XYZ file of C-alpha atoms in Angstrom:
423
model
C -80.436 -4.908 -7.496
C -79.621 -2.251 -10.011
C -78.555 0.972 -8.579
C -81.045 2.654 -10.891
C -83.891 0.687 -9.123
C -82.721 1.091 -5.715
C -85.248 2.658 -3.418
C -83.496 4.744 -0.715
C -84.115 6.419 2.653
C -82.059 9.492 3.323
C -81.880 9.671 7.222
C -79.753 12.768 7.204
C -82.424 14.698 5.199
C -85.302 13.050 6.973
C -86.893 12.225 3.691
C -89.633 9.537 3.680
C -89.265 6.305 1.912
C -90.511 6.911 -1.618
C -90.308 5.086 -4.926
C -89.874 8.311 -6.503
C -86.226 8.740 -5.074
C -83.622 7.411 -7.231
C -79.865 6.819 -6.402
C -77.328 8.094 -9.107
C -74.378 5.872 -9.031
C -70.884 6.913 -9.723
C -69.638 5.990 -13.101
C -66.136 5.484 -14.150
C -63.926 4.778 -11.167
C -61.727 7.711 -10.465
C -58.879 5.243 -9.734
C -58.620 4.501 -13.603
C -58.252 8.275 -14.561
C -55.896 8.897 -11.734
C -53.698 5.899 -12.687
C -53.575 7.034 -16.282
C -52.647 10.656 -15.351
C -49.973 9.393 -12.914
C -48.406 7.157 -15.634
C -48.072 10.235 -17.843
C -46.410 12.175 -15.053
C -44.164 9.282 -14.198
C -43.064 8.967 -17.890
C -42.135 12.755 -17.787
C -40.239 12.294 -14.501
C -38.245 9.392 -15.896
C -37.344 11.315 -19.024
C -35.966 14.107 -16.891
C -33.981 11.719 -14.643
C -32.576 10.089 -17.757
C -31.762 13.307 -19.728
C -34.145 12.434 -22.528
C -36.614 14.622 -24.375
C -39.896 15.098 -22.636
C -42.917 13.732 -24.495
C -46.598 13.308 -23.938
C -48.684 11.126 -26.277
C -51.579 12.998 -27.778
C -54.515 12.281 -30.111
C -56.974 14.788 -31.368
C -60.748 14.313 -31.861
C -60.737 16.543 -35.065
C -58.380 14.191 -36.849
C -59.856 12.657 -40.134
C -59.499 9.047 -38.579
C -61.403 10.123 -35.486
C -64.230 11.733 -37.558
C -64.656 8.517 -39.539
C -64.854 6.524 -36.306
C -61.338 4.983 -36.522
C -58.599 5.389 -33.909
C -56.068 7.954 -35.089
C -52.372 7.621 -34.874
C -50.872 8.921 -31.604
C -48.633 11.865 -31.973
C -46.169 13.166 -29.372
C -46.202 16.613 -27.839
C -42.429 17.285 -27.113
C -40.342 19.612 -24.960
C -38.168 21.481 -25.928
C -39.364 20.458 -29.248
C -38.325 21.873 -32.581
C -40.150 25.331 -32.265
C -41.122 27.635 -29.520
C -44.834 26.902 -30.351
C -44.370 23.216 -29.659
C -42.666 23.949 -26.372
C -45.591 26.242 -25.342
C -47.992 23.574 -26.344
C -46.216 20.996 -24.117
C -46.282 23.553 -21.206
C -50.035 24.064 -21.595
C -50.773 20.397 -21.875
C -48.702 19.661 -18.868
C -50.449 22.296 -16.893
C -53.762 20.692 -17.530
C -52.613 17.180 -16.579
C -51.105 18.708 -13.453
C -54.547 20.515 -12.490
C -56.447 17.266 -13.405
C -54.072 15.262 -11.035
C -54.740 17.729 -8.258
C -58.440 17.572 -8.785
C -58.678 13.855 -8.820
C -56.717 13.570 -5.634
C -58.727 16.164 -3.836
C -61.950 15.048 -5.182
C -62.829 18.573 -6.328
C -64.137 19.499 -9.685
C -62.668 22.444 -11.761
C -64.149 24.096 -14.795
C -62.517 24.809 -18.009
C -63.237 28.319 -17.550
C -61.372 28.572 -14.170
C -58.374 26.933 -15.902
C -58.172 29.577 -18.545
C -58.593 32.571 -16.244
C -55.934 31.277 -13.831
C -53.384 30.829 -16.829
C -54.434 33.477 -19.341
C -50.900 34.149 -20.476
C -50.202 30.421 -20.886
C -53.435 29.394 -22.940
C -54.152 32.706 -24.620
C -57.668 31.697 -25.288
C -60.562 29.604 -23.991
C -60.666 27.584 -27.190
C -57.033 26.258 -26.516
C -58.162 24.983 -23.109
C -61.323 23.362 -24.559
C -59.382 21.580 -27.206
C -56.573 20.380 -25.051
C -58.937 19.084 -22.265
C -61.144 17.203 -24.955
C -58.051 15.697 -26.634
C -56.303 14.630 -23.506
C -59.450 12.794 -22.459
C -59.553 11.164 -25.818
C -55.944 10.241 -25.612
C -56.484 8.454 -22.447
C -59.740 6.717 -23.449
C -61.675 8.712 -20.868
C -64.483 11.207 -20.749
C -63.751 14.835 -19.947
C -65.531 14.531 -16.634
C -63.470 11.523 -15.623
C -60.564 14.135 -15.359
C -62.766 16.109 -12.953
C -62.641 18.878 -15.376
C -66.130 20.099 -16.632
C -67.558 23.066 -18.642
C -69.243 25.897 -16.867
C -72.879 25.438 -16.069
C -75.069 26.266 -19.053
C -78.286 24.166 -19.083
C -81.445 25.249 -17.185
C -84.117 23.063 -15.541
C -87.662 23.707 -14.286
C -90.202 21.291 -12.865
C -91.363 19.430 -9.754
C -88.259 17.427 -9.096
C -85.562 17.560 -6.339
C -81.789 17.040 -6.906
C -80.133 15.794 -3.677
C -76.378 16.618 -3.924
C -73.674 14.580 -2.457
C -72.842 17.141 0.126
C -76.443 17.033 1.484
C -77.949 20.127 -0.053
C -81.252 19.861 -1.986
C -81.926 21.747 -5.160
C -85.610 22.286 -5.755
C -86.020 22.647 -9.506
C -89.467 24.262 -9.066
C -87.778 27.326 -7.470
C -87.266 29.842 -8.704
C -90.058 30.051 -11.111
C -87.818 31.045 -14.127
C -85.688 27.765 -13.845
C -82.250 27.133 -12.434
C -78.794 26.251 -13.668
C -78.260 22.478 -14.002
C -75.831 21.265 -11.310
C -73.038 19.047 -12.415
C -74.367 15.501 -12.614
C -71.351 14.174 -10.706
C -72.494 16.293 -7.668
C -76.040 14.665 -7.750
C -76.523 11.763 -5.312
C -80.158 11.190 -5.675
C -83.157 12.497 -7.663
C -86.652 12.705 -6.300
C -88.852 12.672 -9.355
C -92.119 12.919 -7.369
C -94.882 12.415 -9.971
C -93.025 13.687 -13.142
C -94.292 11.781 -16.162
C -92.275 13.552 -19.044
C -89.152 15.522 -19.700
C -89.175 18.087 -22.534
C -85.898 19.528 -23.907
C -86.424 22.777 -25.705
C -83.898 24.366 -28.148
C -84.617 28.064 -27.251
C -83.935 29.663 -23.918
C -86.794 32.137 -24.590
C -89.222 29.303 -25.069
C -87.810 27.687 -21.796
C -88.315 30.994 -19.715
C -91.873 31.343 -21.029
C -92.813 27.761 -20.062
C -90.833 28.013 -16.613
C -92.398 31.204 -15.668
C -95.896 30.058 -16.410
C -95.222 26.880 -14.366
C -96.110 24.761 -17.394
C -94.382 21.832 -15.882
C -96.788 21.726 -13.074
C -99.863 22.646 -14.858
C -99.587 20.658 -18.138
C -102.703 18.654 -19.209
C -100.233 15.727 -19.707
C -99.495 15.750 -15.979
C -96.399 17.192 -14.209
C -93.107 17.063 -16.016
C -89.514 18.556 -16.311
C -88.338 21.213 -18.799
C -84.685 21.433 -19.782
C -82.692 23.667 -22.227
C -79.068 23.988 -23.170
C -79.706 27.384 -24.830
C -79.055 26.238 -28.210
C -76.662 23.617 -29.233
C -76.261 21.157 -26.444
C -73.186 21.093 -24.339
C -71.728 17.870 -22.952
C -72.900 18.617 -19.365
C -76.502 18.975 -20.240
C -76.148 15.915 -22.734
C -74.901 13.821 -19.757
C -77.424 15.120 -17.266
C -80.227 14.047 -19.632
C -78.681 10.514 -20.224
C -78.319 9.980 -16.513
C -81.777 11.168 -15.718
C -83.212 8.783 -18.253
C -81.144 5.922 -16.928
C -82.377 6.527 -13.620
C -86.119 6.591 -14.719
C -86.250 4.684 -17.895
C -90.086 4.920 -18.114
C -89.931 8.705 -18.111
C -90.921 10.000 -21.453
C -88.318 12.176 -23.156
C -89.151 14.630 -26.050
C -87.195 17.283 -27.926
C -88.741 20.512 -29.241
C -86.537 22.427 -31.829
C -86.868 24.723 -34.710
C -88.045 23.604 -38.276
C -84.603 24.070 -39.732
C -81.378 22.067 -40.376
C -79.790 23.264 -37.200
C -82.829 22.296 -35.093
C -82.744 18.777 -36.486
C -78.923 18.633 -35.908
C -79.459 19.697 -32.261
C -82.183 17.004 -31.729
C -79.922 14.401 -33.304
C -76.950 15.332 -31.021
C -79.143 14.826 -27.953
C -80.402 11.515 -29.210
C -77.414 10.057 -30.898
C -74.441 12.162 -29.842
C -71.661 13.827 -32.055
C -68.826 12.471 -34.049
C -66.173 14.682 -32.424
C -67.058 13.603 -28.861
C -68.063 9.999 -29.719
C -65.689 8.744 -27.049
C -67.643 10.382 -24.319
C -69.920 7.929 -22.512
C -73.360 8.390 -21.107
C -74.127 11.393 -23.367
C -76.958 10.224 -25.509
C -80.610 9.407 -25.039
C -81.622 7.152 -27.923
C -85.211 6.936 -26.697
C -85.853 10.809 -27.076
C -88.751 11.338 -29.323
C -89.026 14.381 -31.793
C -91.953 16.320 -30.612
C -91.623 19.083 -33.360
C -91.764 21.327 -34.972
C -92.389 19.745 -38.385
C -93.589 21.153 -41.621
C -97.085 19.718 -40.829
C -97.204 21.856 -37.661
C -96.975 25.116 -39.566
C -98.866 24.096 -42.713
C -101.685 22.082 -40.915
C -105.345 22.398 -42.020
C -106.352 23.132 -38.519
C -104.263 26.320 -38.591
C -105.608 27.361 -41.916
C -109.209 26.680 -40.512
C -108.479 28.962 -37.704
C -107.394 31.561 -40.118
C -110.565 31.235 -42.097
C -112.924 31.324 -39.037
C -111.100 34.332 -37.518
C -111.217 36.287 -40.865
C -114.858 35.556 -41.296
C -115.930 36.668 -37.983
C -117.457 40.091 -37.280
C -117.568 39.823 -33.459
C -113.750 39.145 -33.268
C -110.911 40.913 -34.840
C -108.059 38.556 -34.156
C -108.718 36.414 -31.196
C -111.093 33.976 -29.700
C -110.332 33.378 -26.022
C -111.960 30.449 -24.148
C -111.185 29.277 -20.520
C -109.972 25.723 -19.920
C -110.129 23.422 -16.974
C -106.672 22.248 -15.883
C -105.490 19.423 -13.521
C -103.091 20.497 -10.773
C -100.854 17.565 -9.655
C -99.324 17.618 -6.197
C -96.260 15.730 -5.063
C -98.329 13.081 -3.485
C -100.240 12.333 -6.662
C -103.518 13.852 -5.725
C -105.360 15.817 -8.305
C -107.511 18.997 -8.131
C -109.533 20.453 -10.941
C -109.591 24.290 -11.156
C -110.204 26.968 -13.755
C -106.815 27.371 -15.541
C -105.132 30.831 -15.654
C -103.915 29.767 -19.029
C -106.055 30.916 -21.789
C -106.607 29.287 -25.149
C -105.977 31.836 -27.816
C -107.074 31.375 -31.465
C -104.205 32.419 -33.651
C -105.299 34.591 -36.509
C -101.809 34.918 -38.078
C -101.057 33.211 -41.368
C -98.508 30.600 -40.887
C -96.696 31.448 -44.009
C -95.405 34.645 -42.359
C -93.300 32.695 -39.978
C -91.389 30.936 -42.988
C -87.905 32.309 -43.844
C -85.827 31.375 -46.681
C -82.872 28.867 -46.149
C -79.475 30.393 -46.441
C -76.615 28.889 -48.265
C -75.253 27.594 -44.829
C -78.708 26.106 -44.020
C -78.705 24.273 -47.380
C -75.242 22.833 -46.922
C -76.183 21.747 -43.231
C -79.254 20.018 -44.631
C -77.323 18.126 -47.243
C -74.694 17.061 -44.752
C -77.246 15.824 -42.309
C -78.976 13.865 -45.183
C -75.780 12.310 -46.128
C -75.173 11.474 -42.332
C -78.554 9.756 -42.010
C -78.077 7.830 -45.232
C -74.620 6.542 -44.038
C -76.148 5.034 -40.774
C -76.395 1.294 -40.663
C -80.210 1.145 -40.221
C -82.398 4.049 -41.525
C -85.214 3.520 -39.037
C -88.498 5.418 -38.721
C -87.021 8.321 -36.895
C -84.149 8.808 -39.268
C -86.423 8.441 -42.285
C -88.861 11.066 -40.770
C -85.914 13.585 -40.303
C -84.742 12.741 -43.778
C -88.213 13.622 -45.288
C -88.410 16.815 -43.294
C -84.967 17.905 -44.562
C -86.011 17.157 -48.105
C -89.100 19.228 -47.596
C -86.964 22.219 -46.390
C -84.817 22.001 -49.373
C -87.639 21.626 -51.921
C -89.725 24.458 -50.408
C -86.749 26.647 -49.520
C -88.147 27.418 -46.035
C -87.463 27.143 -42.390
C -89.445 28.322 -39.256
C -88.768 28.814 -35.529
C -90.704 27.291 -32.579
C -92.595 30.525 -32.270
C -94.456 29.550 -35.590
C -96.765 27.252 -33.520
C -97.359 29.414 -30.381
C -100.483 31.506 -29.761
C -99.047 35.170 -29.519
C -96.315 33.749 -27.049
C -98.430 31.017 -25.454
C -97.181 27.694 -26.684
C -98.935 25.768 -23.833
C -102.026 24.774 -25.785
C -99.901 23.293 -28.597
C -97.789 21.341 -26.198
C -100.852 19.993 -24.331
C -102.239 18.751 -27.592
C -99.062 16.983 -28.531
C -97.964 15.579 -25.095
C -101.503 14.348 -24.502
C -101.555 12.461 -27.890
C -98.387 10.533 -27.149
């Protein structure tokens, strides 16, 4: 039976048998990474014993060949080398190899930030550590996490799911109400999805905080769900977490909510298809993710213009029309209870045009680069074609807009309900 479909009983935690609990399998065997790291160390030891120059093979993800999807030539980092800079580069790379070896032997996971702060004089900047770790993994044909080296936690999660860690602790993602930091996916042994029906990835931390604080994941008209953000451009840890979550629950609907601008579309495409620079990283994409918005039609829709006309023509209301809604609360056992919603539907009297901003030169360049990237794909499917059309509209109209363009004075819940229930 596939480990994704394995239904488990955790006796230690006294959890009842439930089809909502899914085991997260371990991925690349650590023996493979450990063997490759020890081969590097053995090569250095042999060179020392034979009096030869010390060398470490090294490829970079930023090379032109890597950017084009080809395997670049393998360079050598040497010691003592021809310059002081090369000797220092060897020392820095060797230190990372040494720390990875220790982490793999002990089973511990270390962060790139810790590596830097423990060796500030050696690395000089965090960026040096980031590049060396990524390039070492690329050279060995591994993912960064296979080295037991990860980035510091960045992503946030909120919703009625529980993450059961390998040490036995349980992370309740519903608490606190403002969301919690995503744990490293390698530390997660099981996930209890309860009744979650969807997972929404939002670009902006501010939007995430609004939804998490209001408990939208519990009160959505589309049923209970999960909300995640990487606070802007997605980091590798958040991307891998989403990929594993979807693999564990393939029928869980995944959506992306980003700004209507070239960078928003780039963020969505990174979640969905990955990035060229880290193309060697495995289990970091979610091809099934659907683009929820925002699109040009969301901020130029006839319905929003109608709202403007109705509001401006009313003598009894100056700017808002508030109506109560009836919502459905979903419990973990799947029962439903109807009750008056604390969430109010507010008719927005603002002109959508006021949310448009002109594209900058950098925006226009990003849009053109994205369009070229889409056209260079083997198959321009419906999703790619839609993104291409939206980018063309941005360029033709010279406009962009943020997610806040579709909220109702800070309340985006009604817009989300409409979109999620329609899909």
